[in-house]
mmCIF file of C-alpha atoms in Angstrom:
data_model
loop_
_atom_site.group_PDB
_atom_site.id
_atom_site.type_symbol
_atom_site.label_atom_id
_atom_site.label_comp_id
_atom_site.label_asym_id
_atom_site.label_seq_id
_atom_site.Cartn_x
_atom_site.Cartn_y
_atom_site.Cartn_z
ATOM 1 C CA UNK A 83 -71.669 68.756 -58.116
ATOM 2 C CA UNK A 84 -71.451 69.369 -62.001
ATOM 3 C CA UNK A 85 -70.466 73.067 -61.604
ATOM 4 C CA UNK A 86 -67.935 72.216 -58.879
ATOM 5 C CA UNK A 87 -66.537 69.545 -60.921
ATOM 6 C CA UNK A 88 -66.006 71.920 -63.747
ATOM 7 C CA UNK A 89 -63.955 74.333 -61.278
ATOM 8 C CA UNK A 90 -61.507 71.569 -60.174
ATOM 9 C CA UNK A 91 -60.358 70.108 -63.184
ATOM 10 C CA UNK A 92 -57.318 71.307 -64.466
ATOM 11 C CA UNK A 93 -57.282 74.996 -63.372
ATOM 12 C CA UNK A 94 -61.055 75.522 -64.752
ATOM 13 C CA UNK A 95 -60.085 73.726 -68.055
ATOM 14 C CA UNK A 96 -62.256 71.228 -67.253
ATOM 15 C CA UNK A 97 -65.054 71.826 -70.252
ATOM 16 C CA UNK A 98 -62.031 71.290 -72.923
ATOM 17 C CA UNK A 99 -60.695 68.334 -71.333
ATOM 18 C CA UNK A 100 -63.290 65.966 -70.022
ATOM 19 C CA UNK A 101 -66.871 66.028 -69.852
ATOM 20 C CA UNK A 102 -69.362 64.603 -67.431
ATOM 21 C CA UNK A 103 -71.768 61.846 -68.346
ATOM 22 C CA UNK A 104 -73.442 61.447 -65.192
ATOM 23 C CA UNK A 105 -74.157 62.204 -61.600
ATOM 24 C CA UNK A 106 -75.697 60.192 -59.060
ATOM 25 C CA UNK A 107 -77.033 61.408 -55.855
ATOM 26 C CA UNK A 108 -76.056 59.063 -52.897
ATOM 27 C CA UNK A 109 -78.733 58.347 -50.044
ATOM 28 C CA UNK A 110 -77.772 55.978 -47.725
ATOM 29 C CA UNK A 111 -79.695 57.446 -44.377
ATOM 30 C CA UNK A 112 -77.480 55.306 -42.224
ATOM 31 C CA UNK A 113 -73.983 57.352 -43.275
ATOM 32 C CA UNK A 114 -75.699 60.356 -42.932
ATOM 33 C CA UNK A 115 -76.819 59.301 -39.085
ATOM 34 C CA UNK A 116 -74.043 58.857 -38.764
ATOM 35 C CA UNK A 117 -71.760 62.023 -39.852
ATOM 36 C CA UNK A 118 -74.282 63.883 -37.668
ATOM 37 C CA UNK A 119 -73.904 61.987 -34.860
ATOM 38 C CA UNK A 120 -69.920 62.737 -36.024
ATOM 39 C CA UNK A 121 -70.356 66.169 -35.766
ATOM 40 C CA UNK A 122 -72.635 66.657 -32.757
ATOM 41 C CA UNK A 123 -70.091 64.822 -30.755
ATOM 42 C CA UNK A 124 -67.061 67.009 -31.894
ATOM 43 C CA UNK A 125 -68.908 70.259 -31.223
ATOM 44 C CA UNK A 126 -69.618 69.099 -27.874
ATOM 45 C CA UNK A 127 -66.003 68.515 -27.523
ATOM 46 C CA UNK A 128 -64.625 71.325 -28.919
ATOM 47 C CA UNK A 129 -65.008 74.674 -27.524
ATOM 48 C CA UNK A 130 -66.708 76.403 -30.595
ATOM 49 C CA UNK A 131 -66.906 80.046 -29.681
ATOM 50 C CA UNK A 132 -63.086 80.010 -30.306
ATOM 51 C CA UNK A 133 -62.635 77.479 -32.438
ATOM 52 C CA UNK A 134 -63.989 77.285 -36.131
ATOM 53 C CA UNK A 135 -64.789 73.796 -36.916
ATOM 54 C CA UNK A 136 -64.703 73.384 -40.989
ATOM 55 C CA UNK A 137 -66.417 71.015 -43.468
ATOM 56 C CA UNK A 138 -65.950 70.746 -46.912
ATOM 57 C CA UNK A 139 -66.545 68.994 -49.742
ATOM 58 C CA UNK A 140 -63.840 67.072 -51.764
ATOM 59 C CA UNK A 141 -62.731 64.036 -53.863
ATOM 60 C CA UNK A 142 -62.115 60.569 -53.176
ATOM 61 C CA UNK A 143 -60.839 58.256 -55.935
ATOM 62 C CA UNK A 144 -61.513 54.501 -54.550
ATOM 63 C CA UNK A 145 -59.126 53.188 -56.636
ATOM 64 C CA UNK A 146 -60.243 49.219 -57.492
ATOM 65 C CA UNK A 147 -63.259 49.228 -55.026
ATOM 66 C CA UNK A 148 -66.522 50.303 -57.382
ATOM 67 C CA UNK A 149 -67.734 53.341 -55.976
ATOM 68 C CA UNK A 150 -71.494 52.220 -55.774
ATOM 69 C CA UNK A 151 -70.247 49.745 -53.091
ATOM 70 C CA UNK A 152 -68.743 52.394 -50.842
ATOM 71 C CA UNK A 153 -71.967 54.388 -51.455
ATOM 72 C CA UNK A 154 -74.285 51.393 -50.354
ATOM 73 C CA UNK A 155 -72.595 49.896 -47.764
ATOM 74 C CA UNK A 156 -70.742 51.765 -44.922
ATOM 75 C CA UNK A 157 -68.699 54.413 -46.460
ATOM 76 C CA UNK A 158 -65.210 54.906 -46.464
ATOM 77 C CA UNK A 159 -63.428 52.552 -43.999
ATOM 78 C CA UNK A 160 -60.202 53.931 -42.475
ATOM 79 C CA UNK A 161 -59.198 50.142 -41.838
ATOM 80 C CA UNK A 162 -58.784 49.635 -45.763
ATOM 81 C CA UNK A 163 -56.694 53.113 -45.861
ATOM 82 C CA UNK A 164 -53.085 52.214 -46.625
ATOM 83 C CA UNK A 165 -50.458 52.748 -43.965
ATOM 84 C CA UNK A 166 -47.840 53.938 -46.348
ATOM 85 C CA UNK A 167 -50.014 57.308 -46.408
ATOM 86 C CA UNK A 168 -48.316 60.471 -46.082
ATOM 87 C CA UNK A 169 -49.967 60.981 -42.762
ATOM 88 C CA UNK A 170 -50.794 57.195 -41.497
ATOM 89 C CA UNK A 171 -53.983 55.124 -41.830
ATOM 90 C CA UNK A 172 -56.898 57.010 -42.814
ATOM 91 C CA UNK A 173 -59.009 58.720 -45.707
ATOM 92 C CA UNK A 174 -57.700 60.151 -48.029
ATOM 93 C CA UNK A 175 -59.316 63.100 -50.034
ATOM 94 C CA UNK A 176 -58.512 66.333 -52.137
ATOM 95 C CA UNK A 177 -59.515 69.291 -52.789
ATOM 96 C CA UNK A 178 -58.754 69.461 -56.676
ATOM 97 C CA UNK A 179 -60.344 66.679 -58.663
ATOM 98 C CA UNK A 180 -57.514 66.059 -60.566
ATOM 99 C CA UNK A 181 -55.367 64.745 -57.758
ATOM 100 C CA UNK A 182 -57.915 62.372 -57.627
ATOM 101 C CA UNK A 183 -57.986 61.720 -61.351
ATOM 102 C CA UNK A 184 -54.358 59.986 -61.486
ATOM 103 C CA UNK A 185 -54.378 56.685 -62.396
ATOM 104 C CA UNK A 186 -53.324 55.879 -58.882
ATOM 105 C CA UNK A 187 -56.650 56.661 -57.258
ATOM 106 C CA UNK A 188 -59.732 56.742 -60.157
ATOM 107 C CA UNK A 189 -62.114 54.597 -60.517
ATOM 108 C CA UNK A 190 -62.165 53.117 -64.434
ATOM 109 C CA UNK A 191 -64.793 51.179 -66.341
ATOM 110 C CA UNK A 192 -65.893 50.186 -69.697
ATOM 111 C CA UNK A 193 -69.568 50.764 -68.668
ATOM 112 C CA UNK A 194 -71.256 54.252 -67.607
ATOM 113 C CA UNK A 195 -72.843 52.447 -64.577
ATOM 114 C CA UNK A 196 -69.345 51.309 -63.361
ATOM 115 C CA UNK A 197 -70.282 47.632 -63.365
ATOM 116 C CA UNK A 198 -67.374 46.341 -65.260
ATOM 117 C CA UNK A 199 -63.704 47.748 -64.051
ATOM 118 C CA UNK A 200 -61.428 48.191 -66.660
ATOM 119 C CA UNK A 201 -58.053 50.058 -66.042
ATOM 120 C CA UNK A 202 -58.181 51.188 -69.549
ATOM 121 C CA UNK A 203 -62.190 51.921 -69.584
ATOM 122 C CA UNK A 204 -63.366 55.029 -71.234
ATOM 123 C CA UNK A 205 -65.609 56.039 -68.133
ATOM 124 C CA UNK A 206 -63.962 57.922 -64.741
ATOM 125 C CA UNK A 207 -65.677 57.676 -61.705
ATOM 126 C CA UNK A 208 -64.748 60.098 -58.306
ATOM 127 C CA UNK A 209 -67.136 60.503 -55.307
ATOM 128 C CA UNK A 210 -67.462 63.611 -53.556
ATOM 129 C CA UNK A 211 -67.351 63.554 -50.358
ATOM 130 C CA UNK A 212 -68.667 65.792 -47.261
ATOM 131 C CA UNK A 213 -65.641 65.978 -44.936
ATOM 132 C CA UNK A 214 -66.549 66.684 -41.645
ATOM 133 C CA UNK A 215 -62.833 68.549 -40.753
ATOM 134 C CA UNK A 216 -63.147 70.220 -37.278
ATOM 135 C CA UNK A 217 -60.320 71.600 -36.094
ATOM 136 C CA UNK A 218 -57.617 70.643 -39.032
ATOM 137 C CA UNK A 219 -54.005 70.186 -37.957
ATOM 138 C CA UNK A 220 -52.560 71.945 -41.193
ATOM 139 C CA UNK A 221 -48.687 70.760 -42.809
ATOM 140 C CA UNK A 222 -47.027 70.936 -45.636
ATOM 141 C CA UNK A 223 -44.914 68.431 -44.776
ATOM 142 C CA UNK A 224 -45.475 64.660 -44.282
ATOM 143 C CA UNK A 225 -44.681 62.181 -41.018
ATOM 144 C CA UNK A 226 -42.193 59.433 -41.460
ATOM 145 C CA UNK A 227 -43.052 56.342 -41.110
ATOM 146 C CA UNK A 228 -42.211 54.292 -37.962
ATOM 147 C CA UNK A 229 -38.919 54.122 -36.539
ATOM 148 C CA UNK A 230 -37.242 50.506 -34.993
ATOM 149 C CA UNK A 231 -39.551 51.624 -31.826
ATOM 150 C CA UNK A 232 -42.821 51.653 -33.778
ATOM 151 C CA UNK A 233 -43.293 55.377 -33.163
ATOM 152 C CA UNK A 234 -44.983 57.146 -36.227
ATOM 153 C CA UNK A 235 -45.891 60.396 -34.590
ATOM 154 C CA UNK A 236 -44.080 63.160 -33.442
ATOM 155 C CA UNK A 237 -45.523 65.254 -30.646
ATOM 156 C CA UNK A 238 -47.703 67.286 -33.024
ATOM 157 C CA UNK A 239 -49.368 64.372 -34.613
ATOM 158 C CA UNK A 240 -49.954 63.036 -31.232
ATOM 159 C CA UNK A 241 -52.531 66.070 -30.738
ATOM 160 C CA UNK A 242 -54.793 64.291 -32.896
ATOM 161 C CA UNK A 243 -58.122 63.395 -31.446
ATOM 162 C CA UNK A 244 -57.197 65.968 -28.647
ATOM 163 C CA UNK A 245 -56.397 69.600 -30.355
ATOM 164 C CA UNK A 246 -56.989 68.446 -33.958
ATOM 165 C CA UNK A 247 -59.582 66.394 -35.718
ATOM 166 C CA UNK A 248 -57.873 66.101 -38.909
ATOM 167 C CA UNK A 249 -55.032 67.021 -41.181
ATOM 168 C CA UNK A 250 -54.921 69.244 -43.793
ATOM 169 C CA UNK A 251 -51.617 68.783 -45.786
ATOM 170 C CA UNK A 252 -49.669 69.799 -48.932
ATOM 171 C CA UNK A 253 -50.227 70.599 -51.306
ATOM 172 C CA UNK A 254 -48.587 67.539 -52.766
ATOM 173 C CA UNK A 255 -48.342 65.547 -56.266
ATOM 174 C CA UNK A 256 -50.708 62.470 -55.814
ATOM 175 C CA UNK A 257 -47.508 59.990 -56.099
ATOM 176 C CA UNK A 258 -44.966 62.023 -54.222
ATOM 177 C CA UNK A 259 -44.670 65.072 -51.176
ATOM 178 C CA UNK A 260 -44.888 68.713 -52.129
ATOM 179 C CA UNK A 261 -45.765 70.525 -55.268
ATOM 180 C CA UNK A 262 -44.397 70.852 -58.987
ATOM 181 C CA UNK A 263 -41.130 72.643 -58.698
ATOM 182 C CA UNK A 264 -41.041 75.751 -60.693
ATOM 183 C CA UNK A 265 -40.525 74.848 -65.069
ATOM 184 C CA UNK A 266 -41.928 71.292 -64.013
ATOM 185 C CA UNK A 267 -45.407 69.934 -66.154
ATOM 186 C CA UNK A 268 -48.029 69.243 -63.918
ATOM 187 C CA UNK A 269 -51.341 70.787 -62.759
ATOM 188 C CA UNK A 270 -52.553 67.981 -60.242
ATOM 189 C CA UNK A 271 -51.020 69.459 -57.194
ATOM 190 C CA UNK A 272 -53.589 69.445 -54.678
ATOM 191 C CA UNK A 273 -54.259 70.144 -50.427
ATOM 192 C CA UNK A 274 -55.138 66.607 -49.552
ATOM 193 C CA UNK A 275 -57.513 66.184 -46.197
ATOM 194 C CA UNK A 276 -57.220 62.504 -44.356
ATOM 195 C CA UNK A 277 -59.871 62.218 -41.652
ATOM 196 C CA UNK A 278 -59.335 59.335 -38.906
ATOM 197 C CA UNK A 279 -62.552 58.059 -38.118
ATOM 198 C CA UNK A 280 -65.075 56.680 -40.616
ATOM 199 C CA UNK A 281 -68.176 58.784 -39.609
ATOM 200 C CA UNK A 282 -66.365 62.161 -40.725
ATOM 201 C CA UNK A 283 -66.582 61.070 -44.288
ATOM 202 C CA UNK A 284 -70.142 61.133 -45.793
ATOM 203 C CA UNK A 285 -69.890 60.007 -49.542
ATOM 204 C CA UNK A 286 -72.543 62.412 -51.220
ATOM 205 C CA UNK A 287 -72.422 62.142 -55.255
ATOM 206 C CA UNK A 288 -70.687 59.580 -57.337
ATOM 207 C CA UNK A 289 -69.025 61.846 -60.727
ATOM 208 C CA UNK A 290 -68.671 59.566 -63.763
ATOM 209 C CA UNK A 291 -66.786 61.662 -66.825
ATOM 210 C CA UNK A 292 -64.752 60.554 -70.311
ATOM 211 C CA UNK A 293 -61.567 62.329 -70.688
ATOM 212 C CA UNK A 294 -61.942 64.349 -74.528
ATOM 213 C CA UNK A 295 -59.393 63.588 -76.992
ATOM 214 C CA UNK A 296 -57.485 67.194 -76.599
#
């Protein structure tokens, strides 16, 4: 987790600008029944001699929610995923850590154990997460939301939980669609994954760093 953390941040910068204090191993045997069940069930339903199903790792800032709590309790809940989403309900995660990093998404807290939340704490906290992807409906674009007739998808999204068991979009900024244009400042563009059903998520390490004075 350290050495993969170290490749993420800030196009491999990551040694000069922040440095990591501590990382936890999650066990919770109950997620991890669960993402297998997850995953035996899609490769039953998917026909896996043509189709690759993927899963990676990535990161998942829970924002005000302690990540501890997420790890001991039932994992990431796509319920408690907000609807304004570039692609719906769901959760959220990225492949570069410092998407996940913006203020927006990170975990803060005056204490190393992440007890005490403080949006101005010294200590960052991301989990990484197992993402169990399948069959990944891939965009660079995002879906509007709903129109006066409470549609949100378009025909493609509607494949979801049929052809696709995912989406793979961007890359984006982590506060607005698509990349930094060309002269813009910005390194945090990242491919963001959303999965749709809780047991495709399996919270494995919780990352807690201090951002060097550069």
């Amino acid at each position: 987790a350290s050495a993969f953390f170290d490749r993420q941040r800030h196009d491999g910068r990551t040694r000069h600008t922040h440095t990591v204090v501590k990382i936890r191993r999650i066990q919770n045997r109950s997620l991890l029944s669960r993402f297998e069940a997850e995953r035996k069930v899609m490769h039953q339903n998917r026909d896996t001699d043509t189709v690759e199903l993927t899963c990676d790792y990535s990161w998942h800032g829970s924002g005000a929610v302690q990540p501890d709590h997420i790890a001991a309790g039932s994992g990431l809940m796509t319920q408690f995923g907000s609807e304004q989403g570039f692609y719906g309900q769901g959760n959220y995660s990225a492949h570069q850590a410092s998407y996940s990093h913006h203020e927006r998404y990170v975990y803060r807290s005056s204490d190393a154990e992440g007890d005490h939340r403080d949006a101005g704490g010294q200590y960052f906290h991301l989990l990484l997460v197992r993402v169990l992807r399948g069959n990944p409906l891939k965009t660079t674009e995002v879906w509007k939301p709903p129109d006066e007739t409470g549609c949100r998808f378009g025909a493609v999204q509607d494949k979801l939980g049929q052809q696709f068991d995912s989406v793979e979009g961007g890359p984006h900024r982590p506060t607005s669609s698509g990349p930094y244009a060309p002269g813009e400042i910005g390194s945090d563009n990242s491919v963001i994954y959303v999965a749709y059903h809780p047991n495709q998520c399996l919270p494995e390490f919780i990352v807690t760093y201090t951002q060097n004075n550069t």
